[in-house]
Every structure is written in structure tokens, then in C-alpha cells.
PDB file of C-alpha atoms in Angstrom:
ATOM      1  CA  MET W   1     185.555 226.416 143.594  1.00 38.00           C
ATOM      2  CA  ALA W   2     183.362 229.558 143.195  1.00 39.00           C
ATOM      3  CA  ARG W   3     184.633 232.826 143.374  1.00 44.00           C
ATOM      4  CA  LYS W   4     182.211 235.120 145.437  1.00 40.00           C
ATOM      5  CA  GLN W   5     180.777 237.434 142.660  1.00 50.00           C
ATOM      6  CA  THR W   6     177.336 238.597 141.146  1.00 45.00           C
ATOM      7  CA  TYR W   7     177.066 237.707 137.729  1.00 48.00           C
ATOM      8  CA  ASP W   8     174.309 238.476 135.599  1.00 53.00           C
ATOM      9  CA  GLY W   9     173.242 237.457 131.965  1.00 62.00           C
ATOM     10  CA  ASP W  10     174.391 234.086 129.984  1.00 81.00           C
ATOM     11  CA  ARG W  11     176.865 231.464 131.261  1.00 91.00           C
ATOM     12  CA  VAL W  12     179.462 229.782 129.878  1.00 95.00           C
ATOM     13  CA  ALA W  13     181.352 226.869 130.319  1.00 96.00           C
ATOM     14  CA  VAL W  14     184.875 227.096 128.658  1.00 96.00           C
ATOM     15  CA  LEU W  15     186.508 223.094 128.362  1.00 97.00           C
ATOM     16  CA  GLY W  16     190.101 223.122 128.139  1.00 95.00           C
ATOM     17  CA  LEU W  17     192.645 225.255 130.084  1.00 94.00           C
ATOM     18  CA  GLY W  18     195.143 225.637 128.187  1.00 90.00           C
ATOM     19  CA  ARG W  19     196.853 228.949 127.114  1.00 89.00           C
ATOM     20  CA  PHE W  20     193.622 229.869 124.844  1.00 90.00           C
ATOM     21  CA  GLY W  21     191.039 228.392 127.149  1.00 92.00           C
ATOM     22  CA  ALA W  22     192.307 229.932 130.041  1.00 92.00           C
ATOM     23  CA  SER W  23     192.854 233.061 128.477  1.00 90.00           C
ATOM     24  CA  LEU W  24     189.161 233.221 127.128  1.00 91.00           C
ATOM     25  CA  ALA W  25     187.933 231.799 130.880  1.00 93.00           C
ATOM     26  CA  ALA W  26     189.637 234.828 133.040  1.00 92.00           C
ATOM     27  CA  GLU W  27     188.589 237.280 130.229  1.00 89.00           C
ATOM     28  CA  LEU W  28     185.227 236.119 130.491  1.00 92.00           C
ATOM     29  CA  VAL W  29     185.157 236.749 134.397  1.00 91.00           C
ATOM     30  CA  GLU W  30     186.648 240.104 134.033  1.00 88.00           C
ATOM     31  CA  GLN W  31     183.396 241.180 131.453  1.00 85.00           C
ATOM     32  CA  GLY W  32     181.082 240.008 134.985  1.00 88.00           C
ATOM     33  CA  THR W  33     180.279 236.321 133.219  1.00 91.00           C
ATOM     34  CA  GLU W  34     179.880 233.450 134.915  1.00 93.00           C
ATOM     35  CA  VAL W  35     182.032 230.871 133.751  1.00 95.00           C
ATOM     36  CA  LEU W  36     182.777 227.201 134.806  1.00 96.00           C
ATOM     37  CA  GLY W  37     186.292 225.972 133.203  1.00 96.00           C
ATOM     38  CA  VAL W  38     186.749 222.318 132.822  1.00 97.00           C
ATOM     39  CA  ASP W  39     189.954 220.462 132.016  1.00 96.00           C
ATOM     40  CA  SER W  40     191.220 216.618 132.593  1.00 94.00           C
ATOM     41  CA  ASN W  41     194.609 218.180 134.203  1.00 94.00           C
ATOM     42  CA  ARG W  42     193.674 218.539 138.000  1.00 95.00           C
ATOM     43  CA  ALA W  43     196.968 220.728 138.653  1.00 95.00           C
ATOM     44  CA  LEU W  44     195.355 223.013 135.693  1.00 92.00           C
ATOM     45  CA  VAL W  45     191.954 223.141 137.163  1.00 95.00           C
ATOM     46  CA  GLN W  46     193.901 223.850 140.666  1.00 95.00           C
ATOM     47  CA  GLN W  47     195.979 226.413 139.094  1.00 94.00           C
ATOM     48  CA  TYR W  48     193.015 228.516 137.483  1.00 94.00           C
ATOM     49  CA  ALA W  49     190.398 227.611 139.984  1.00 93.00           C
ATOM     50  CA  GLU W  50     190.589 231.059 142.214  1.00 92.00           C
ATOM     51  CA  GLN W  51     190.556 233.142 139.065  1.00 92.00           C
ATOM     52  CA  LEU W  52     186.915 231.430 137.558  1.00 94.00           C
ATOM     53  CA  THR W  53     183.399 231.232 139.268  1.00 93.00           C
ATOM     54  CA  HIS W  54     183.544 227.540 139.214  1.00 95.00           C
ATOM     55  CA  ALA W  55     185.993 225.331 138.187  1.00 95.00           C
ATOM     56  CA  ALA W  56     186.127 221.709 137.549  1.00 96.00           C
ATOM     57  CA  VAL W  57     188.424 218.312 136.968  1.00 97.00           C
ATOM     58  CA  ALA W  58     186.241 216.021 134.263  1.00 96.00           C
ATOM     59  CA  ASP W  59     186.620 214.115 131.102  1.00 95.00           C
ATOM     60  CA  THR W  60     184.970 216.190 128.927  1.00 95.00           C
ATOM     61  CA  SER W  61     184.981 212.828 126.383  1.00 93.00           C
ATOM     62  CA  ASP W  62     182.825 211.390 128.442  1.00 95.00           C
ATOM     63  CA  LEU W  63     179.127 212.160 127.925  1.00 95.00           C
ATOM     64  CA  GLU W  64     177.910 211.049 131.968  1.00 95.00           C
ATOM     65  CA  ALA W  65     180.340 213.346 132.987  1.00 95.00           C
ATOM     66  CA  LEU W  66     179.135 216.135 130.640  1.00 95.00           C
ATOM     67  CA  ARG W  67     175.639 215.791 131.845  1.00 95.00           C
ATOM     68  CA  GLN W  68     176.993 215.671 135.495  1.00 95.00           C
ATOM     69  CA  LEU W  69     178.142 219.003 134.448  1.00 95.00           C
ATOM     70  CA  GLY W  70     174.762 220.385 133.825  1.00 95.00           C
ATOM     71  CA  LEU W  71     176.280 221.643 130.658  1.00 94.00           C
ATOM     72  CA  SER W  72     173.067 221.730 128.577  1.00 92.00           C
ATOM     73  CA  ALA W  73     171.821 224.092 130.631  1.00 92.00           C
ATOM     74  CA  PHE W  74     174.668 226.900 129.709  1.00 94.00           C
ATOM     75  CA  GLU W  75     174.078 229.238 127.105  1.00 91.00           C
ATOM     76  CA  HIS W  76     177.263 228.859 125.750  1.00 95.00           C
ATOM     77  CA  VAL W  77     180.021 226.414 125.404  1.00 96.00           C
ATOM     78  CA  VAL W  78     183.443 226.843 124.453  1.00 95.00           C
ATOM     79  CA  VAL W  79     186.077 223.633 122.839  1.00 96.00           C
ATOM     80  CA  ALA W  80     188.974 225.126 123.862  1.00 93.00           C
ATOM     81  CA  ILE W  81     191.117 221.823 123.831  1.00 91.00           C
ATOM     82  CA  GLY W  82     193.753 221.963 121.486  1.00 73.00           C
ATOM     83  CA  ASP W  83     196.127 219.393 121.743  1.00 74.00           C
ATOM     84  CA  SER W  84     193.929 216.232 120.814  1.00 84.00           C
ATOM     85  CA  LEU W  85     192.045 216.230 117.489  1.00 86.00           C
ATOM     86  CA  GLU W  86     190.214 213.255 118.872  1.00 91.00           C
ATOM     87  CA  ALA W  87     189.432 214.638 121.953  1.00 92.00           C
ATOM     88  CA  SER W  88     187.671 217.879 120.494  1.00 93.00           C
ATOM     89  CA  ILE W  89     185.720 216.113 117.917  1.00 94.00           C
ATOM     90  CA  LEU W  90     184.176 214.095 120.442  1.00 95.00           C
ATOM     91  CA  THR W  91     183.618 216.231 123.144  1.00 96.00           C
ATOM     92  CA  THR W  92     181.844 218.346 120.044  1.00 96.00           C
ATOM     93  CA  SER W  93     179.739 215.479 119.407  1.00 96.00           C
ATOM     94  CA  LEU W  94     178.623 214.861 122.753  1.00 96.00           C
ATOM     95  CA  LEU W  95     177.536 218.953 122.879  1.00 96.00           C
ATOM     96  CA  VAL W  96     175.475 218.320 119.804  1.00 96.00           C
ATOM     97  CA  ASP W  97     173.882 215.692 121.365  1.00 94.00           C
ATOM     98  CA  LEU W  98     173.243 217.029 124.467  1.00 94.00           C
ATOM     99  CA  GLY W  99     171.505 219.727 122.735  1.00 94.00           C
ATOM    100  CA  VAL W 100     173.819 222.861 124.102  1.00 95.00           C
ATOM    101  CA  ARG W 101     172.183 225.863 122.161  1.00 93.00           C
ATOM    102  CA  ASP W 102     175.319 227.425 121.294  1.00 95.00           C
ATOM    103  CA  ILE W 103     179.284 225.373 120.439  1.00 96.00           C
ATOM    104  CA  TRP W 104     182.361 227.341 120.169  1.00 94.00           C
ATOM    105  CA  ALA W 105     185.162 225.506 119.462  1.00 94.00           C
ATOM    106  CA  LYS W 106     188.732 225.837 118.566  1.00 92.00           C
ATOM    107  CA  ALA W 107     190.402 224.031 115.692  1.00 90.00           C
ATOM    108  CA  ASN W 108     193.843 224.114 114.628  1.00 86.00           C
ATOM    109  CA  THR W 109     193.940 224.114 110.607  1.00 86.00           C
ATOM    110  CA  GLU W 110     191.371 224.377 108.370  1.00 87.00           C
ATOM    111  CA  GLN W 111     190.721 220.917 108.278  1.00 89.00           C
ATOM    112  CA  GLN W 112     189.851 220.482 111.848  1.00 89.00           C
ATOM    113  CA  SER W 113     187.458 223.732 111.194  1.00 90.00           C
ATOM    114  CA  ARG W 114     185.600 221.789 108.732  1.00 92.00           C
ATOM    115  CA  ILE W 115     185.413 218.821 110.747  1.00 93.00           C
ATOM    116  CA  LEU W 116     184.054 220.491 113.803  1.00 93.00           C
ATOM    117  CA  GLN W 117     181.139 222.156 111.571  1.00 93.00           C
ATOM    118  CA  ARG W 118     180.143 219.392 109.840  1.00 94.00           C
ATOM    119  CA  ILE W 119     179.710 217.350 113.439  1.00 94.00           C
ATOM    120  CA  GLY W 120     177.638 220.455 114.714  1.00 94.00           C
ATOM    121  CA  ALA W 121     180.386 223.082 116.382  1.00 94.00           C
ATOM    122  CA  HIS W 122     178.162 226.470 115.682  1.00 94.00           C
ATOM    123  CA  ASN W 123     181.260 228.552 115.480  1.00 91.00           C
ATOM    124  CA  VAL W 124     185.127 227.462 115.340  1.00 91.00           C
ATOM    125  CA  VAL W 125     187.678 230.020 115.728  1.00 88.00           C
ATOM    126  CA  LEU W 126     191.357 229.541 114.383  1.00 84.00           C
ATOM    127  CA  PRO W 127     193.209 231.499 116.787  1.00 79.00           C
ATOM    128  CA  GLU W 128     196.670 231.287 115.493  1.00 73.00           C
ATOM    129  CA  GLN W 129     195.898 231.484 111.816  1.00 66.00           C
ATOM    130  CA  GLU W 130     193.542 234.719 112.502  1.00 68.00           C
ATOM    131  CA  MET W 131     196.437 236.308 114.531  1.00 64.00           C
ATOM    132  CA  GLY W 132     198.777 235.329 111.768  1.00 63.00           C
ATOM    133  CA  VAL W 133     196.793 237.076 109.361  1.00 62.00           C
ATOM    134  CA  ARG W 134     196.291 239.867 111.859  1.00 62.00           C
ATOM    135  CA  VAL W 135     199.873 240.456 112.411  1.00 64.00           C
ATOM    136  CA  ALA W 136     201.045 240.665 108.759  1.00 59.00           C
ATOM    137  CA  HIS W 137     198.484 243.531 108.687  1.00 57.00           C
ATOM    138  CA  LEU W 138     200.417 245.506 111.071  1.00 58.00           C
ATOM    139  CA  VAL W 139     204.252 244.703 109.483  1.00 61.00           C
ATOM    140  CA  GLY W 140     206.012 245.358 106.337  1.00 50.00           C
ATOM    141  CA  GLY W 141     205.369 249.227 106.261  1.00 44.00           C
ATOM    142  CA  ARG W 142     201.788 249.084 105.660  1.00 54.00           C
ATOM    143  CA  ARG W 143     201.184 251.756 108.393  1.00 71.00           C
ATOM    144  CA  LEU W 144     197.930 250.030 110.134  1.00 79.00           C
ATOM    145  CA  LEU W 145     198.184 250.216 113.937  1.00 82.00           C
ATOM    146  CA  ASP W 146     195.161 247.542 114.112  1.00 82.00           C
ATOM    147  CA  TYR W 147     193.706 245.208 112.106  1.00 78.00           C
ATOM    148  CA  VAL W 148     190.549 243.140 112.591  1.00 80.00           C
ATOM    149  CA  GLU W 149     188.584 241.423 109.893  1.00 78.00           C
ATOM    150  CA  PHE W 150     184.560 241.012 110.211  1.00 78.00           C
ATOM    151  CA  GLU W 151     183.868 238.920 106.626  1.00 72.00           C
ATOM    152  CA  GLU W 152     186.255 238.005 104.093  1.00 73.00           C
ATOM    153  CA  GLY W 153     187.323 240.851 102.449  1.00 78.00           C
ATOM    154  CA  TYR W 154     185.724 243.698 105.048  1.00 86.00           C
ATOM    155  CA  VAL W 155     187.762 245.069 107.453  1.00 85.00           C
ATOM    156  CA  MET W 156     188.583 247.808 110.259  1.00 88.00           C
ATOM    157  CA  GLY W 157     192.005 248.994 110.752  1.00 87.00           C
ATOM    158  CA  LYS W 158     193.304 251.721 112.961  1.00 90.00           C
ATOM    159  CA  THR W 159     195.478 254.657 111.497  1.00 89.00           C
ATOM    160  CA  ARG W 160     196.869 257.971 111.957  1.00 89.00           C
ATOM    161  CA  ALA W 161     195.075 260.559 110.112  1.00 89.00           C
ATOM    162  CA  PRO W 162     196.925 261.171 106.594  1.00 88.00           C
ATOM    163  CA  ARG W 163     197.425 264.785 105.773  1.00 87.00           C
ATOM    164  CA  GLU W 164     195.448 264.700 102.933  1.00 85.00           C
ATOM    165  CA  VAL W 165     191.819 265.278 105.642  1.00 87.00           C
ATOM    166  CA  ILE W 166     193.413 267.206 108.340  1.00 91.00           C
ATOM    167  CA  GLY W 167     191.444 270.164 108.918  1.00 91.00           C
ATOM    168  CA  VAL W 168     188.480 269.003 106.750  1.00 85.00           C
ATOM    169  CA  ARG W 169     184.814 268.474 108.254  1.00 88.00           C
ATOM    170  CA  LEU W 170     184.169 264.551 107.500  1.00 89.00           C
ATOM    171  CA  GLY W 171     181.174 265.279 105.596  1.00 88.00           C
ATOM    172  CA  GLU W 172     182.873 268.252 103.488  1.00 88.00           C
ATOM    173  CA  SER W 173     186.026 265.709 102.576  1.00 87.00           C
ATOM    174  CA  GLY W 174     185.354 263.291 100.441  1.00 88.00           C
ATOM    175  CA  ILE W 175     186.754 260.124 102.294  1.00 91.00           C
ATOM    176  CA  ARG W 176     184.213 257.532 101.385  1.00 90.00           C
ATOM    177  CA  ALA W 177     183.924 258.547  97.866  1.00 90.00           C
ATOM    178  CA  ARG W 178     187.736 259.087  97.146  1.00 90.00           C
ATOM    179  CA  TYR W 179     189.244 256.372  99.464  1.00 91.00           C
ATOM    180  CA  GLY W 180     186.399 253.776  99.743  1.00 92.00           C
ATOM    181  CA  VAL W 181     186.464 253.972 103.750  1.00 92.00           C
ATOM    182  CA  THR W 182     184.382 255.544 106.242  1.00 92.00           C
ATOM    183  CA  VAL W 183     185.948 257.676 109.534  1.00 93.00           C
ATOM    184  CA  VAL W 184     183.895 255.453 112.398  1.00 92.00           C
ATOM    185  CA  ALA W 185     186.063 256.983 115.103  1.00 94.00           C
ATOM    186  CA  ILE W 186     188.984 259.733 115.756  1.00 93.00           C
ATOM    187  CA  LYS W 187     190.897 259.924 118.784  1.00 93.00           C
ATOM    188  CA  HIS W 188     192.367 263.200 119.525  1.00 90.00           C
ATOM    189  CA  GLY W 189     195.491 263.472 121.881  1.00 86.00           C
ATOM    190  CA  ASP W 190     195.185 261.219 125.016  1.00 86.00           C
ATOM    191  CA  GLY W 191     191.645 261.417 124.873  1.00 88.00           C
ATOM    192  CA  GLU W 192     189.316 258.574 124.006  1.00 92.00           C
ATOM    193  CA  PHE W 193     188.203 256.856 120.548  1.00 93.00           C
ATOM    194  CA  LEU W 194     184.525 259.154 119.958  1.00 91.00           C
ATOM    195  CA  HIS W 195     182.258 258.807 117.474  1.00 92.00           C
ATOM    196  CA  ALA W 196     182.803 260.455 114.175  1.00 92.00           C
ATOM    197  CA  GLY W 197     180.009 262.120 112.509  1.00 90.00           C
ATOM    198  CA  LEU W 198     179.566 264.774 109.672  1.00 89.00           C
ATOM    199  CA  ASP W 199     180.740 267.438 111.475  1.00 91.00           C
ATOM    200  CA  SER W 200     183.841 266.009 113.130  1.00 91.00           C
ATOM    201  CA  VAL W 201     186.986 267.866 111.947  1.00 91.00           C
ATOM    202  CA  ILE W 202     190.433 265.472 111.988  1.00 90.00           C
ATOM    203  CA  ALA W 203     193.334 267.140 113.158  1.00 91.00           C
ATOM    204  CA  GLU W 204     196.929 266.033 112.885  1.00 90.00           C
ATOM    205  CA  GLY W 205     198.266 263.371 114.706  1.00 89.00           C
ATOM    206  CA  ASP W 206     194.557 262.206 115.488  1.00 92.00           C
ATOM    207  CA  LEU W 207     194.211 258.041 115.357  1.00 92.00           C
ATOM    208  CA  LEU W 208     191.543 257.110 113.247  1.00 93.00           C
ATOM    209  CA  ILE W 209     189.183 253.798 113.061  1.00 92.00           C
ATOM    210  CA  VAL W 210     188.445 253.056 109.242  1.00 92.00           C
ATOM    211  CA  ALA W 211     186.196 250.695 108.261  1.00 93.00           C
ATOM    212  CA  GLY W 212     185.972 249.092 104.277  1.00 91.00           C
ATOM    213  CA  ARG W 213     186.801 246.759 101.965  1.00 91.00           C
ATOM    214  CA  GLU W 214     190.490 245.328 102.958  1.00 85.00           C
ATOM    215  CA  GLU W 215     192.918 246.796 100.197  1.00 86.00           C
ATOM    216  CA  SER W 216     190.756 250.661 100.494  1.00 91.00           C
ATOM    217  CA  VAL W 217     191.585 250.439 104.318  1.00 88.00           C
ATOM    218  CA  GLU W 218     195.035 249.573 104.221  1.00 85.00           C
ATOM    219  CA  ASP W 219     195.785 251.903 100.483  1.00 87.00           C
ATOM    220  CA  PHE W 220     194.053 255.346 103.232  1.00 89.00           C
ATOM    221  CA  ALA W 221     196.762 253.936 106.101  1.00 85.00           C
ATOM    222  CA  GLY W 222     199.140 254.349 103.432  1.00 82.00           C
ATOM    223  CA  LEU W 223     198.334 257.489 102.660  1.00 82.00           C
ATOM    224  CA  SER W 224     199.643 258.543 106.408  1.00 66.00           C
TER     225      SER W 224
END
């Protein structure tokens, strides 16, 4: 079934409509991306068909089924199969054989991640592990309100403005030299986050987005 909507940009196929796959597919549609959702479970396909651009019932471990879906023409294909390691590996391998340009695969363990990378997945995500790491940085009195890791050891965090930096222009604050972090954006009161410049002045109660090494961001957040 197709939604009556015009889409621009890349097309994405999401194979597997469990919690992760369905959430990802629905969010992509909300962002204006044309999405094909595929699952072997007819009930799941019917459940999400109205939310997606296209939905199909198919066995993704069948090469002919993948060909009929025209997946080689999609810019991105996500293997979101989480309940069967064999199906995930076989599906990914078949997508490689079809010459899909950008394959994303969901893994439940580091071992599965390594296997998927070795057979040709271009990007592998471990959503449960990554969420666990993120939450670990938000609990236990670390003072971080949000946390994103981009590469090993380099992160961005959201925190309340520490007293030490209130009322001073960023260009004169020495935050980078003193704390090893860069203030990327500032939110005043109920406003929106705005890009932080050298003339920006941090006020009491402001929220900051700061970037730097993990330990530096956590230490800076601990000042608040």
C-alpha cells in the first residue's frame, strides 16, 4: 500500500518490521523519505502499511524475492531483522550480491556485528548496546542531560551552564583552554538552541551543547 504523498531524495528499504525496524521506517517517512517496509509476517506488514510509503510481505532470505522488490535500485537498505541471526546474515549477503550501494544492518552482539561487516554490510548498528552506553552517561549524578558519541572518545553532551562561565563572553571565557570542551550551542530560557559564537554570553539557567573528549565533557558537566 502507498501513502498519497510526494517524496524527494533517496529511497530507503527497511527489511524487518519489529520494534527497531518499524520505528526507523516511520521516522524516515516523517522526515519525508520514501520508505519500503518489508517483513515475512503479514500481520506486521498490515499493521504498519498505512504509516509507510510502501509495504510488502516477502521472505528476505530469498534472492528472487529481493529481486522482485527491486532493492538494487534503492539508495539505502536497512536489515532490521533481530530475531534470527541466520536470516540477518543471509539477507545481508544477498543484498551484497545484488550490488546494493549502502547496506545498514542491525546487530544484537559485537560478534554478529563483526560477521555482518565481514560479509559486506557498510554500516552496522547495535541499538541496544548504544542506548545502554548513552543512558549510562545520563544516570548516576553525572549531570549530563543528553549524550551522543560520534567516534570513540569524542562526544557531544547537553548540560546546564556551570556558574564558572555565567556572564562572560565565550571569546573571553577560556572554556576550551580550561576545560577542553567547545560550546557549540546555547539555549536561553524557553527559546531554541542557537549557534554559539565568540560574542555569545552564557546566562544563569542556560542549557549548553558542548563537544570534546568524553572525560572533558563529563568533567565540565560536573561543574554545574
